[in-house]
Amino acid sequence: MEKPLRIAITGAAGNIGYALAFRLAAGNLLGPDRPVILQMLEIAPALGALEGVCMELRDCAFPTLDGLVATADANEAFDQADICFLVGARPRGPGMERKDLLSANGQIFGPQGQAIAARAKKDVRVLVVGNPANTNALIAASAAKGLDRRQFHAMTRLDHNRAISQLAEKTGSHPREIRKVTIWGNHSSTQVPDLSQATVGGKPAMSLVDAEWYKGTFIPTVQQRGAAIIKARGQSSAASAASSAMDHMRNWIQGTPEGDWVSMAVPADGSYGVSEGVVFSYPCTCKGGDYQVVKDLPLDDFLKEKLAATEKELREERAAVESLLG
Amino acid sequence: MEKPLRIAITGAAGNIGYALAFRLAAGNLLGPDRPVILQMLEIAPALGALEGVCMELRDCAFPTLDGLVATADANEAFDQADICFLVGARPRGPGMERKDLLSANGQIFGPQGQAIAARAKKDVRVLVVGNPANTNALIAASAAKGLDRRQFHAMTRLDHNRAISQLAEKTGSHPREIRKVTIWGNHSSTQVPDLSQATVGGKPAMSLVDAEWYKGTFIPTVQQRGAAIIKARGQSSAASAASSAMDHMRNWIQGTPEGDWVSMAVPADGSYGVSEGVVFSYPCTCKGGDYQVVKDLPLDDFLKEKLAATEKELREERAAVESLLG
């Protein structure tokens, strides 16, 4: 057995946290030879439920689970962490304005960023899942003095996987056959699911579907999939969000396959005209434990306009939390 | 990729089904080279929620998921199934007597047994998770004309894993170091968690713990663990039940490790004085896709008395559903 990986999960007693914890404990992230220690954070009122999650995790007798921490103290949860999944976030309450929501979450993710900088490993990888994910990641990265902003990502992998799934269904193919789908921008309804570079069994996706389906069905279906899940299940996406979070982290650590890329919301670096200061989803390849934004893909006017709109939203989100950024 | 495995799950929109479906789709049962087709059964009122589960499963773009069926028709769910997880069961309602509960479940598991015999593969493996699991398995096996009773098991693996976990915690060891724990009898509070043959890091478990802890703490903790989880989480065990169901099925198919065994509730065959006619949890080894009850272990008077009590309960359960047995 290799040295155990310390994985922090916030909001660990919630539905996504619950789905994530068992798959991590089962060795689904890096395989059966890499044991994990789960360091789970919850707000104090949820510590009872979190203890129940710990009991169930122990009850599985997982060979790959080397330890459990359950705490309401961020310093303890992030101590020596190799990986942090920031899942817990403040949901929008009745009558809550967007600005209030952003600010309430800022007050969670700022202190968490500080605690990560203070206590986690220096090469920690952080994935923000809790919404508004991009701006929460921005806040956490800003607060994490001494760490590189590139260590803080937000998750658009669920959107990416949803896009693959929709394209597979439309073309009668398997997700295994699909490459180079991209989600651009914000993990919100302004996100831009892009098939312009995508292939299905090696053929250009746009040669297999018509533009009307792409613009009129595919894009809105992916953008609004979260709401459709809530309508069908009566609960928001949980296991699929957990699965996608693991996909993101696995690729970041182990690399992306040759000839493909994944979508990751990372600090904007000027690529595609998006200047620094927001966390923006790009096509990314990973190698040697690091990621690179795929550069210089052609964008048509339709995509340029959509990218500008999602960037505008991210700039507005940033403006609403400017006072929280260091 | 090998030929996909068809896996039926009943009660697939429930909490255990939800946890199970995603781990199966992720390739957690037989690994990344064995794709699966999930054939999910629900009662008609839950088909909307089940559609939500299907949406989320597709949204994961699992490379190992080759198909999804969602239906309220048992014949469709079990069609060509290699494996059936019978999770859905009628929970005890207010004022419901034990006899009524057994009978209500009999009316679910009898027709399911018939449908499995009619539609599943001839070498299908069936694991009953829904309670009262042992007697539900008995009913399903009785109704499945043309199949061998040995193809119908009930799950005591969660109890087995809980016993390992409790012993590991008490002895400061890891579940990986523990061998030869046994759960005897019924998956109910009369079950008999037995450490008499268990070892921890090669040492006899009973040389590491005292008899008072074994009888006064360990046994009741394992027996009543389900209630303790409900108390802590506010919901019954879900992910741990799903994980244990996969453990049971994986060992049945792939075998048990040399020098160890697992607990499986299987048709009683006279071993340990338990005559035919009930489904009884025994220590079992698996090889070549089949299981064998471990024979001739010594039982002291304490264990003999406990085994007699859990057998008595199973005989009473059987008597309550006798009219449903073919």
PDB file of C-alpha atoms in Angstrom, chain A residues 146-263:
ATOM      1  CA  GLY A 146       1.221  31.671  -0.416  1.00  0.00           C
ATOM      2  CA  LEU A 147      -0.517  29.186  -2.683  1.00  0.00           C
ATOM      3  CA  ASP A 148      -0.726  29.444  -6.463  1.00  0.00           C
ATOM      4  CA  ARG A 149      -4.135  30.448  -7.839  1.00  0.00           C
ATOM      5  CA  ARG A 150      -3.748  27.573 -10.288  1.00  0.00           C
ATOM      6  CA  GLN A 151      -4.293  25.212  -7.355  1.00  0.00           C
ATOM      7  CA  PHE A 152      -7.936  26.351  -7.129  1.00  0.00           C
ATOM      8  CA  HIS A 153     -10.389  25.072  -9.709  1.00  0.00           C
ATOM      9  CA  ALA A 154     -14.164  25.131 -10.039  1.00  0.00           C
ATOM     10  CA  MET A 155     -16.120  22.226 -11.466  1.00  0.00           C
ATOM     11  CA  THR A 156     -17.630  22.304 -14.939  1.00  0.00           C
ATOM     12  CA  ARG A 157     -16.929  18.624 -15.475  1.00  0.00           C
ATOM     13  CA  LEU A 158     -20.540  17.698 -14.751  1.00  0.00           C
ATOM     14  CA  ASP A 159     -21.594  20.023 -17.570  1.00  0.00           C
ATOM     15  CA  HIS A 160     -18.851  18.513 -19.742  1.00  0.00           C
ATOM     16  CA  ASN A 161     -20.075  14.984 -19.002  1.00  0.00           C
ATOM     17  CA  ARG A 162     -23.674  16.034 -19.627  1.00  0.00           C
ATOM     18  CA  ALA A 163     -22.639  17.438 -23.000  1.00  0.00           C
ATOM     19  CA  ILE A 164     -20.920  14.149 -23.900  1.00  0.00           C
ATOM     20  CA  SER A 165     -23.985  12.221 -22.803  1.00  0.00           C
ATOM     21  CA  GLN A 166     -26.394  14.376 -24.856  1.00  0.00           C
ATOM     22  CA  LEU A 167     -24.210  14.076 -27.936  1.00  0.00           C
ATOM     23  CA  ALA A 168     -23.863  10.312 -27.476  1.00  0.00           C
ATOM     24  CA  GLU A 169     -27.620   9.921 -27.186  1.00  0.00           C
ATOM     25  CA  LYS A 170     -28.296  12.082 -30.242  1.00  0.00           C
ATOM     26  CA  THR A 171     -25.763  10.275 -32.427  1.00  0.00           C
ATOM     27  CA  GLY A 172     -26.504   6.769 -31.139  1.00  0.00           C
ATOM     28  CA  SER A 173     -22.927   6.420 -29.956  1.00  0.00           C
ATOM     29  CA  HIS A 174     -21.242   5.640 -26.642  1.00  0.00           C
ATOM     30  CA  PRO A 175     -19.624   8.323 -24.463  1.00  0.00           C
ATOM     31  CA  ARG A 176     -16.379   6.357 -24.911  1.00  0.00           C
ATOM     32  CA  GLU A 177     -16.345   7.375 -28.582  1.00  0.00           C
ATOM     33  CA  ILE A 178     -16.604  11.114 -27.957  1.00  0.00           C
ATOM     34  CA  ARG A 179     -13.673  13.519 -27.764  1.00  0.00           C
ATOM     35  CA  LYS A 180     -13.032  17.238 -27.420  1.00  0.00           C
ATOM     36  CA  VAL A 181     -16.286  18.547 -26.055  1.00  0.00           C
ATOM     37  CA  THR A 182     -15.821  21.894 -24.291  1.00  0.00           C
ATOM     38  CA  ILE A 183     -17.689  23.871 -21.649  1.00  0.00           C
ATOM     39  CA  TRP A 184     -16.618  27.522 -21.607  1.00  0.00           C
ATOM     40  CA  GLY A 185     -17.076  30.078 -18.882  1.00  0.00           C
ATOM     41  CA  ASN A 186     -19.266  30.001 -15.820  1.00  0.00           C
ATOM     42  CA  HIS A 187     -20.879  26.968 -14.203  1.00  0.00           C
ATOM     43  CA  SER A 188     -24.291  28.597 -14.584  1.00  0.00           C
ATOM     44  CA  SER A 189     -26.942  28.882 -17.252  1.00  0.00           C
ATOM     45  CA  THR A 190     -24.642  31.195 -19.250  1.00  0.00           C
ATOM     46  CA  GLN A 191     -22.092  28.390 -19.708  1.00  0.00           C
ATOM     47  CA  VAL A 192     -21.196  27.636 -23.324  1.00  0.00           C
ATOM     48  CA  PRO A 193     -21.347  23.955 -24.301  1.00  0.00           C
ATOM     49  CA  ASP A 194     -19.324  23.777 -27.508  1.00  0.00           C
ATOM     50  CA  LEU A 195     -19.229  20.962 -30.054  1.00  0.00           C
ATOM     51  CA  SER A 196     -17.207  22.792 -32.705  1.00  0.00           C
ATOM     52  CA  GLN A 197     -14.104  20.667 -32.063  1.00  0.00           C
ATOM     53  CA  ALA A 198     -15.894  17.555 -30.837  1.00  0.00           C
ATOM     54  CA  THR A 199     -15.614  14.217 -32.591  1.00  0.00           C
ATOM     55  CA  VAL A 200     -17.732  11.080 -32.448  1.00  0.00           C
ATOM     56  CA  GLY A 201     -15.855   7.931 -33.406  1.00  0.00           C
ATOM     57  CA  GLY A 202     -13.304  10.201 -35.073  1.00  0.00           C
ATOM     58  CA  LYS A 203     -15.865  12.139 -37.164  1.00  0.00           C
ATOM     59  CA  PRO A 204     -16.605  15.816 -36.537  1.00  0.00           C
ATOM     60  CA  ALA A 205     -19.683  16.005 -34.301  1.00  0.00           C
ATOM     61  CA  MET A 206     -21.083  18.920 -36.308  1.00  0.00           C
ATOM     62  CA  SER A 207     -21.133  16.737 -39.426  1.00  0.00           C
ATOM     63  CA  LEU A 208     -23.468  14.350 -37.577  1.00  0.00           C
ATOM     64  CA  VAL A 209     -25.946  16.794 -36.021  1.00  0.00           C
ATOM     65  CA  ASP A 210     -27.639  19.833 -37.470  1.00  0.00           C
ATOM     66  CA  ALA A 211     -27.041  23.363 -36.297  1.00  0.00           C
ATOM     67  CA  GLU A 212     -30.651  23.747 -35.228  1.00  0.00           C
ATOM     68  CA  TRP A 213     -30.356  20.834 -32.770  1.00  0.00           C
ATOM     69  CA  TYR A 214     -27.008  22.147 -31.569  1.00  0.00           C
ATOM     70  CA  LYS A 215     -28.252  25.651 -30.844  1.00  0.00           C
ATOM     71  CA  GLY A 216     -31.892  24.992 -30.076  1.00  0.00           C
ATOM     72  CA  THR A 217     -31.771  21.754 -28.110  1.00  0.00           C
ATOM     73  CA  PHE A 218     -28.267  20.705 -27.132  1.00  0.00           C
ATOM     74  CA  ILE A 219     -27.047  23.960 -25.626  1.00  0.00           C
ATOM     75  CA  PRO A 220     -30.163  24.723 -23.537  1.00  0.00           C
ATOM     76  CA  THR A 221     -30.475  21.078 -22.441  1.00  0.00           C
ATOM     77  CA  VAL A 222     -26.937  21.085 -21.053  1.00  0.00           C
ATOM     78  CA  GLN A 223     -27.326  24.562 -19.561  1.00  0.00           C
ATOM     79  CA  GLN A 224     -30.589  23.692 -17.812  1.00  0.00           C
ATOM     80  CA  ARG A 225     -29.897  20.082 -16.958  1.00  0.00           C
ATOM     81  CA  GLY A 226     -29.622  20.767 -13.230  1.00  0.00           C
ATOM     82  CA  ALA A 227     -33.187  22.074 -13.114  1.00  0.00           C
ATOM     83  CA  ALA A 228     -34.449  19.116 -15.168  1.00  0.00           C
ATOM     84  CA  ILE A 229     -32.878  16.695 -12.675  1.00  0.00           C
ATOM     85  CA  ILE A 230     -34.530  18.467  -9.747  1.00  0.00           C
ATOM     86  CA  LYS A 231     -37.862  18.291 -11.544  1.00  0.00           C
ATOM     87  CA  ALA A 232     -37.536  14.540 -12.191  1.00  0.00           C
ATOM     88  CA  ARG A 233     -35.902  13.395  -8.944  1.00  0.00           C
ATOM     89  CA  GLY A 234     -37.302  15.958  -6.548  1.00  0.00           C
ATOM     90  CA  GLN A 235     -33.699  16.480  -5.444  1.00  0.00           C
ATOM     91  CA  SER A 236     -30.726  18.128  -7.064  1.00  0.00           C
ATOM     92  CA  SER A 237     -27.943  16.181  -8.794  1.00  0.00           C
ATOM     93  CA  ALA A 238     -25.845  14.389  -6.210  1.00  0.00           C
ATOM     94  CA  ALA A 239     -24.183  11.182  -7.387  1.00  0.00           C
ATOM     95  CA  SER A 240     -23.489  12.637 -10.846  1.00  0.00           C
ATOM     96  CA  ALA A 241     -21.899  15.724  -9.315  1.00  0.00           C
ATOM     97  CA  ALA A 242     -19.759  13.536  -7.054  1.00  0.00           C
ATOM     98  CA  SER A 243     -18.736  11.337  -9.978  1.00  0.00           C
ATOM     99  CA  SER A 244     -17.760  14.333 -12.085  1.00  0.00           C
ATOM    100  CA  ALA A 245     -15.783  15.881  -9.229  1.00  0.00           C
ATOM    101  CA  MET A 246     -13.750  12.678  -9.066  1.00  0.00           C
ATOM    102  CA  ASP A 247     -13.291  12.706 -12.847  1.00  0.00           C
ATOM    103  CA  HIS A 248     -11.927  16.257 -12.652  1.00  0.00           C
ATOM    104  CA  MET A 249      -9.502  15.419  -9.841  1.00  0.00           C
ATOM    105  CA  ARG A 250      -8.386  12.123 -11.410  1.00  0.00           C
ATOM    106  CA  ASN A 251      -7.516  13.803 -14.694  1.00  0.00           C
ATOM    107  CA  TRP A 252      -5.728  16.656 -12.931  1.00  0.00           C
ATOM    108  CA  ILE A 253      -3.541  14.155 -11.042  1.00  0.00           C
ATOM    109  CA  GLN A 254      -3.178  11.341 -13.576  1.00  0.00           C
ATOM    110  CA  GLY A 255      -3.427  13.294 -16.832  1.00  0.00           C
ATOM    111  CA  THR A 256      -5.828  13.406 -19.753  1.00  0.00           C
ATOM    112  CA  PRO A 257      -5.773  10.837 -22.564  1.00  0.00           C
ATOM    113  CA  GLU A 258      -3.789  11.666 -25.690  1.00  0.00           C
ATOM    114  CA  GLY A 259      -6.038  13.311 -28.273  1.00  0.00           C
ATOM    115  CA  ASP A 260      -8.668  14.503 -25.831  1.00  0.00           C
ATOM    116  CA  TRP A 261      -9.231  17.254 -23.296  1.00  0.00           C
ATOM    117  CA  VAL A 262     -11.517  18.015 -20.387  1.00  0.00           C
ATOM    118  CA  SER A 263     -13.312  21.156 -19.225  1.00  0.00           C
TER     119      SER A 263
END
